[in-house]
PDB file of C-alpha atoms in Angstrom:
ATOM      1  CA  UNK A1322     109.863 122.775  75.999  1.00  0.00           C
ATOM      2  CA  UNK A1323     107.018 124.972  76.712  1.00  0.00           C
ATOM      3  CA  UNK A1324     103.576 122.828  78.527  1.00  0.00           C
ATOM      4  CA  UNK A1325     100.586 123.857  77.291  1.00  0.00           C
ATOM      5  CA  UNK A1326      97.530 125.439  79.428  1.00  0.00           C
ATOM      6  CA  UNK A1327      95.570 121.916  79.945  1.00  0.00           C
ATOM      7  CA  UNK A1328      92.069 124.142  80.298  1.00  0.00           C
ATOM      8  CA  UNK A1329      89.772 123.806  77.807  1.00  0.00           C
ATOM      9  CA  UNK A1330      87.838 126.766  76.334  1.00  0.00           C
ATOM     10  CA  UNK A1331      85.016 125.745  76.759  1.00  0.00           C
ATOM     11  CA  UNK A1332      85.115 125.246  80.425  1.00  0.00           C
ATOM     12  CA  UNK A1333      83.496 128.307  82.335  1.00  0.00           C
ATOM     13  CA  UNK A1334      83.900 127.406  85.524  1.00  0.00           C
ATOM     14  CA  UNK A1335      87.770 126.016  85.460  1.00  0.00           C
ATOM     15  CA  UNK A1336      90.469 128.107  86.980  1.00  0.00           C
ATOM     16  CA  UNK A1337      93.895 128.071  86.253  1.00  0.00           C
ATOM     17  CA  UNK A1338      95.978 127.412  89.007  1.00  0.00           C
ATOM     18  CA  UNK A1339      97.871 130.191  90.591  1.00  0.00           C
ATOM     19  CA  UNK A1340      96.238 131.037  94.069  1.00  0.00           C
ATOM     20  CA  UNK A1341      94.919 128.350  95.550  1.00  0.00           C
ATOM     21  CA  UNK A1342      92.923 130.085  98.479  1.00  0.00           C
ATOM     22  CA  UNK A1343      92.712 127.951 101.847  1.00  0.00           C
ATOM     23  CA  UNK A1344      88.693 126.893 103.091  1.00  0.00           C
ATOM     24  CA  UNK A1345      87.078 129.403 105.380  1.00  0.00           C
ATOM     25  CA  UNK A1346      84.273 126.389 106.584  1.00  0.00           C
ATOM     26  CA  UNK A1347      82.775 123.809 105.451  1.00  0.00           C
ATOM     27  CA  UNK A1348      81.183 123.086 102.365  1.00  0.00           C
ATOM     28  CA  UNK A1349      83.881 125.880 101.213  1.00  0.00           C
ATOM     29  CA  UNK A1350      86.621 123.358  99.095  1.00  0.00           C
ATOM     30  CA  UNK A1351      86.606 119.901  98.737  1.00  0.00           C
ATOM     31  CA  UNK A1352      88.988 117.751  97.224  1.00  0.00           C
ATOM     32  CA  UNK A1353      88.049 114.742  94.972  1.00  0.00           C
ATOM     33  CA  UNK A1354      90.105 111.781  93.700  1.00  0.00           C
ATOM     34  CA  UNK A1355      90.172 107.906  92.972  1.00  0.00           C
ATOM     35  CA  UNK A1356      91.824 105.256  94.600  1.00  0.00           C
ATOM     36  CA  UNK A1357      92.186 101.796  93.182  1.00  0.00           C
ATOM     37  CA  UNK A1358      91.945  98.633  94.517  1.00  0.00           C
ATOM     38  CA  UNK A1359      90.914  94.351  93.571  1.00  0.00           C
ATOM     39  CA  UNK A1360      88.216  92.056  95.221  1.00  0.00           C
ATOM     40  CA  UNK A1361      89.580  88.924  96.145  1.00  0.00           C
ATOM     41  CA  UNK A1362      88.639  87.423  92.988  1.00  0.00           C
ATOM     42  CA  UNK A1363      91.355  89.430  90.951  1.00  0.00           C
ATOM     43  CA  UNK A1364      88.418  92.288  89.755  1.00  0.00           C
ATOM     44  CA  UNK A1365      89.270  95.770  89.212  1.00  0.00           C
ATOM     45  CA  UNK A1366      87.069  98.285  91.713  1.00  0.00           C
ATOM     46  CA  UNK A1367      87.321 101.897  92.194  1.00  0.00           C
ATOM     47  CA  UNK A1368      86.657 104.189  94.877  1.00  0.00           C
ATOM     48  CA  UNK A1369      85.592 107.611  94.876  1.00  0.00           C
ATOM     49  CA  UNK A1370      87.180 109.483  97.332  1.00  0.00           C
ATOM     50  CA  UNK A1371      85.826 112.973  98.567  1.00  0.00           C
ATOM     51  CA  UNK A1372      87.394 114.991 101.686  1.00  0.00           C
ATOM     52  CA  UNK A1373      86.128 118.590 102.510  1.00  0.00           C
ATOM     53  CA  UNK A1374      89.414 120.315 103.272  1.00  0.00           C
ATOM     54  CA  UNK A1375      88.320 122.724 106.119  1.00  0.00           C
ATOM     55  CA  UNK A1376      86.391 120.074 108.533  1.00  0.00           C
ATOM     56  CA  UNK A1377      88.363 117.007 107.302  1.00  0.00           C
ATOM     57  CA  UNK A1378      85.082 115.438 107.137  1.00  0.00           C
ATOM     58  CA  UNK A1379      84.373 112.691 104.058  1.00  0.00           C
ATOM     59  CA  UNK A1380      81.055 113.014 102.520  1.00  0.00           C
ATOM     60  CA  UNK A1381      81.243 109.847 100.207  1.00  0.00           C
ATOM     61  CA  UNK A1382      83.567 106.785  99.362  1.00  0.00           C
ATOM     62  CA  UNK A1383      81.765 105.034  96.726  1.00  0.00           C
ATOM     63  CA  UNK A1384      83.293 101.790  95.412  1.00  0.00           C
ATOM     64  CA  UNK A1385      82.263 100.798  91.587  1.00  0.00           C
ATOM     65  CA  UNK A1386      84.006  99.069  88.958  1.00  0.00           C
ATOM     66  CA  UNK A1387      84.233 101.590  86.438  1.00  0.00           C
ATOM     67  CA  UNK A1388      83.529 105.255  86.555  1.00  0.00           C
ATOM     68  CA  UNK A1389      82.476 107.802  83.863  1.00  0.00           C
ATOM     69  CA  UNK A1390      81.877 111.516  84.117  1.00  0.00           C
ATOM     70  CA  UNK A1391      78.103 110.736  84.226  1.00  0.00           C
ATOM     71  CA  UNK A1392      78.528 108.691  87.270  1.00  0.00           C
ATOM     72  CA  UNK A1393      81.150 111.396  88.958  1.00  0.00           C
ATOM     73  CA  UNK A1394      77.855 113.818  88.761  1.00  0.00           C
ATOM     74  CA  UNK A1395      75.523 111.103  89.581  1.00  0.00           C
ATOM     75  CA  UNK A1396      77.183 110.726  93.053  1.00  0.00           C
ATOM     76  CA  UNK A1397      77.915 114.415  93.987  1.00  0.00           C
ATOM     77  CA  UNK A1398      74.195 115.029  93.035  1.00  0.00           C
ATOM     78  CA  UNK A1399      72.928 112.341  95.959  1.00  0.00           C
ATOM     79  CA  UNK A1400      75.806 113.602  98.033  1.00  0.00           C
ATOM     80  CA  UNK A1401      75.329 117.389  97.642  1.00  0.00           C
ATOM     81  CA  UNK A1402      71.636 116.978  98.303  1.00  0.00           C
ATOM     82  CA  UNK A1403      71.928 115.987 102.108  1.00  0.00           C
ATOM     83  CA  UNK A1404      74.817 117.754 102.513  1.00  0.00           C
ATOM     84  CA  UNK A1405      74.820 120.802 100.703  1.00  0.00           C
ATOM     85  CA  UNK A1406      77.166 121.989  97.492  1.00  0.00           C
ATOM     86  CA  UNK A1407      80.777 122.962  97.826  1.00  0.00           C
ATOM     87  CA  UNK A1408      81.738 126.300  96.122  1.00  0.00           C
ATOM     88  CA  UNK A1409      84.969 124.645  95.200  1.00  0.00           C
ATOM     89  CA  UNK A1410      85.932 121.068  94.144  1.00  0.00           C
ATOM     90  CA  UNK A1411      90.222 120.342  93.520  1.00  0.00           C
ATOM     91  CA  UNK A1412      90.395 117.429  91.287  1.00  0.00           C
ATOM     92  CA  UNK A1413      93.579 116.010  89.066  1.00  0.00           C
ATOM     93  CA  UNK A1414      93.102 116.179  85.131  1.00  0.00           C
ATOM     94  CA  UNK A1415      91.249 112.792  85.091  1.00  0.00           C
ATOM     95  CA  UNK A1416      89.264 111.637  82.237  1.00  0.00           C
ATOM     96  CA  UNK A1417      85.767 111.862  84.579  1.00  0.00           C
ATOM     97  CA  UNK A1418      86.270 114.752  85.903  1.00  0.00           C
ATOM     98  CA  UNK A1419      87.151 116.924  82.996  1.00  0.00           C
ATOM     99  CA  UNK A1420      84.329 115.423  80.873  1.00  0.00           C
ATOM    100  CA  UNK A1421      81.624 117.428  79.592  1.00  0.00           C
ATOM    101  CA  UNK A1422      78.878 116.047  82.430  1.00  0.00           C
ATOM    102  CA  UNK A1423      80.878 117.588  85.341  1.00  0.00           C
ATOM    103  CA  UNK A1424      81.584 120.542  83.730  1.00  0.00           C
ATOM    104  CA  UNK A1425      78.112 121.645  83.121  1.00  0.00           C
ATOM    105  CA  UNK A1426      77.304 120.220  86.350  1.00  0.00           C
ATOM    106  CA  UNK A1427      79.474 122.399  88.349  1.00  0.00           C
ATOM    107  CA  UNK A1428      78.696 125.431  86.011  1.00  0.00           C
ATOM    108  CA  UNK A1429      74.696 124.614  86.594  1.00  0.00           C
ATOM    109  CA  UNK A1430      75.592 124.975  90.335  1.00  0.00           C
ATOM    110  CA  UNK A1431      78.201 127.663  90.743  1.00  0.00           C
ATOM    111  CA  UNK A1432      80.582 125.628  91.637  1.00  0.00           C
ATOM    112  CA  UNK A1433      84.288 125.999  90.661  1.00  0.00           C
ATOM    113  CA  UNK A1434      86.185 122.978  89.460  1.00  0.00           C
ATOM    114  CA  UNK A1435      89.566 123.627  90.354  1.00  0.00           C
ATOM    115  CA  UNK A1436      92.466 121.290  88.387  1.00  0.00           C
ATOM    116  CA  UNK A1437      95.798 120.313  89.517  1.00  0.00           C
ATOM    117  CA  UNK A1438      98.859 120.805  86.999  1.00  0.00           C
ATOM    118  CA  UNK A1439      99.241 117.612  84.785  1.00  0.00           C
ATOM    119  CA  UNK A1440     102.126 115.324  86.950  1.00  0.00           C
ATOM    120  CA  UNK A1441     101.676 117.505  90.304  1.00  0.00           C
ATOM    121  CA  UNK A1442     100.048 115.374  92.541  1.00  0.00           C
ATOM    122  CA  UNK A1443     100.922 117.957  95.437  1.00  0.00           C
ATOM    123  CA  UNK A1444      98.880 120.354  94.438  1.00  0.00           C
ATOM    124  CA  UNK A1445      96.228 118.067  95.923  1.00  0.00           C
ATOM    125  CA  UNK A1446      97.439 117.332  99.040  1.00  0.00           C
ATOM    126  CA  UNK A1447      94.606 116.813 101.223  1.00  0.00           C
ATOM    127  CA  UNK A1448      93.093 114.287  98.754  1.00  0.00           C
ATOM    128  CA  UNK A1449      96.323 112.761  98.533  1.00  0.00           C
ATOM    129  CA  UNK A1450      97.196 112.590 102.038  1.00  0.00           C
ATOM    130  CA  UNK A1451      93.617 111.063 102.968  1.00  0.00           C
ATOM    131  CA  UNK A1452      94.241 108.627 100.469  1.00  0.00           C
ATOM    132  CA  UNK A1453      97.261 107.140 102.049  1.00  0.00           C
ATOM    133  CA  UNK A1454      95.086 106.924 105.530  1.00  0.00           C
ATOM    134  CA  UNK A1455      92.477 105.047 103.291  1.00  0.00           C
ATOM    135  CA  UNK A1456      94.603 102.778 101.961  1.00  0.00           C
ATOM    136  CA  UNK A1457      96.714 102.021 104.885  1.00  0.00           C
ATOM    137  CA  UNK A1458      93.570 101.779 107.420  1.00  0.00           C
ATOM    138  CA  UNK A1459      91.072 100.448 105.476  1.00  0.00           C
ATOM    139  CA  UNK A1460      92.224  99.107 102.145  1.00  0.00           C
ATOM    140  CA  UNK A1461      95.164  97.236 103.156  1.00  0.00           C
ATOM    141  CA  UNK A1462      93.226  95.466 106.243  1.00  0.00           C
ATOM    142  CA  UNK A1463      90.275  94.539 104.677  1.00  0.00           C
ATOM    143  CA  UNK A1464      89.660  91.696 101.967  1.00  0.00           C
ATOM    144  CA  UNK A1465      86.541  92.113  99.597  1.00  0.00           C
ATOM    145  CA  UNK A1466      84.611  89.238  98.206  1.00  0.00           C
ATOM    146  CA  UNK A1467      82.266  91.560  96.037  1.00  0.00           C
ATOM    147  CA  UNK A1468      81.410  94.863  95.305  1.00  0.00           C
ATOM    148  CA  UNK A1469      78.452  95.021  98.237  1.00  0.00           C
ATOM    149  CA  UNK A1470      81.806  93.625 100.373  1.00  0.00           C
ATOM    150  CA  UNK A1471      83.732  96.467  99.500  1.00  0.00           C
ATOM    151  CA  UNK A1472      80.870  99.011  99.653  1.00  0.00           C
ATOM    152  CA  UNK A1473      79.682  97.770 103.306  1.00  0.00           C
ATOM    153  CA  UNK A1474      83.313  97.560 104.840  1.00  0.00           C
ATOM    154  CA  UNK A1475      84.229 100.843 103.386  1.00  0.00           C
ATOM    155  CA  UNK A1476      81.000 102.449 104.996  1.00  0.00           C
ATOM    156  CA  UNK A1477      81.748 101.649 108.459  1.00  0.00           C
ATOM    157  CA  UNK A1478      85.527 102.896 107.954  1.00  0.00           C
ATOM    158  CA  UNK A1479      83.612 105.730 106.661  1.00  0.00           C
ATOM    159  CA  UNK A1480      81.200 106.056 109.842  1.00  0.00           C
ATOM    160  CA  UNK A1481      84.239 105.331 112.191  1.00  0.00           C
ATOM    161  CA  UNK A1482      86.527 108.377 110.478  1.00  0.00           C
ATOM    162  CA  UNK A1483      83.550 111.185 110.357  1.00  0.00           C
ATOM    163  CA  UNK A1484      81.519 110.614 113.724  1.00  0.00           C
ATOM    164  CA  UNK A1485      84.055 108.606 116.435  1.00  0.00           C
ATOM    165  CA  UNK A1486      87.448 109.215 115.543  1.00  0.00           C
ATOM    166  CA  UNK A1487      88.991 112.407 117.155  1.00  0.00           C
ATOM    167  CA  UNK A1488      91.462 114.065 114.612  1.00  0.00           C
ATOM    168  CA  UNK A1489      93.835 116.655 115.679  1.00  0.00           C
ATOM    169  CA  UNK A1490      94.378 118.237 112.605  1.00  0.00           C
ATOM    170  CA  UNK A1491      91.166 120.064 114.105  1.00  0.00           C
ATOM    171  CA  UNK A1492      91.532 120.768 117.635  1.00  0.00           C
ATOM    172  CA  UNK A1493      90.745 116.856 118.906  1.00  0.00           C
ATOM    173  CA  UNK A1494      87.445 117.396 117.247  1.00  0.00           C
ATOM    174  CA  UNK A1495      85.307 114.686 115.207  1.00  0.00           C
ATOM    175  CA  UNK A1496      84.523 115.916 111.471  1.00  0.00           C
ATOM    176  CA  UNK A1497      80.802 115.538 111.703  1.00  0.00           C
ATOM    177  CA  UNK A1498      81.024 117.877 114.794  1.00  0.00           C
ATOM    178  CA  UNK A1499      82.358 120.182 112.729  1.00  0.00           C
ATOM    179  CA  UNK A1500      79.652 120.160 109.890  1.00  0.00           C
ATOM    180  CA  UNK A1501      77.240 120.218 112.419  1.00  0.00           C
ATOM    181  CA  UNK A1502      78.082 123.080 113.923  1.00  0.00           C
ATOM    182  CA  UNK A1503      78.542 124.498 110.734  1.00  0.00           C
ATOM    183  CA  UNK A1504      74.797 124.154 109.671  1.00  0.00           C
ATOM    184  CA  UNK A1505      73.338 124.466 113.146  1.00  0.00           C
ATOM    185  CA  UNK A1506      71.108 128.214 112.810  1.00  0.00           C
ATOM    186  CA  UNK A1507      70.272 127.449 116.715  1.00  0.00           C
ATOM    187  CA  UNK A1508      72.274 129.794 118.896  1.00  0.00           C
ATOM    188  CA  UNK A1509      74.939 128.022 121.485  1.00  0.00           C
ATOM    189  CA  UNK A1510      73.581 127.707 125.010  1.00  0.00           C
TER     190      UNK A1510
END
């Protein structure tokens, strides 16, 4: 049985996946998935998780109860704006982020969507392993009432992991140091 090629013709910007080139800095690749979770009243949320795979640093965790590709765009756009646009963004074969809105997105920017096989979760595995930190740290230990619960508690987690929490993945270093440093056009004294 013989799987067929998953990307769509009319998807510019898609690449297959067969070299699947490590970031040189930040900004460079980021990887993008969702992680799924209930308020304490029994309600459905999901959270938007975004790592940039050369800095470790996480630009946005936004909780909401449903997500389309419209809203996908909606919150790279806000994100991308203060922090600048990745020239590559690894994502699974989701519904929202193979929809027409990201795709002419990303083409409108330059940006290179870059999908996972179909059942291949490690081809991913930066998203995947910050996912399991996510839930194990955050979701796991915290109990949400309502969505503005969730969204508050998730962005001090978020604070904590990008500006106080050493990681030595990169050299004992916090993330934001690393995007800061990044964009800095000062010279080093």
């Amino acid at each position: 049985m013989q799987l067929r090629n998953k990307t769509p013709k009319r998807r510019v910007k898609a690449k297959l996946r067969e070299d699947c080139t490590e970031a040189v800095g930040p900004n460079d690749v980021w990887a993008m998935d969702f992680v799924h979770d209930r308020l304490a009243t029994g309600r459905k949320i999901r959270v938007l998780t975004v790592v940039d795979t050369f800095s470790g640093f996480v630009p946005v965790l936004d909780p909401r109860f449903s997500y389309r590709g419209e809203d996908v765009v909606a919150t790279l756009e806000r994100v991308c704006r203060r922090i600048g646009y990745s020239a590559t963004i690894r994502v699974d074969q989701g519904s929202e982020f193979i929809s027409r809105d990201m795709d002419l997105w990303a083409y409108q920017r330059g940006i290179t969507l870059d999908f996972s096989r179909p059942g291949k979760p490690t081809d991913n595995p930066f998203i995947e392993a910050f996912n399991g930190r996510f839930r194990g740290e955050c979701l796991n230990s915290h109990w949400f009432m309502s969505l503005e619960d969730a969204a508050e508690k998730l962005e001090a987690w978020h604070r904590d992991y990008n500006e106080e929490r050493p990681h030595s993945a990169i050299g004992h270093k916090v993330p934001a140091y690393l995007m800061k440093t990044a964009h800095d056009t000062s010279p080093c004294t």
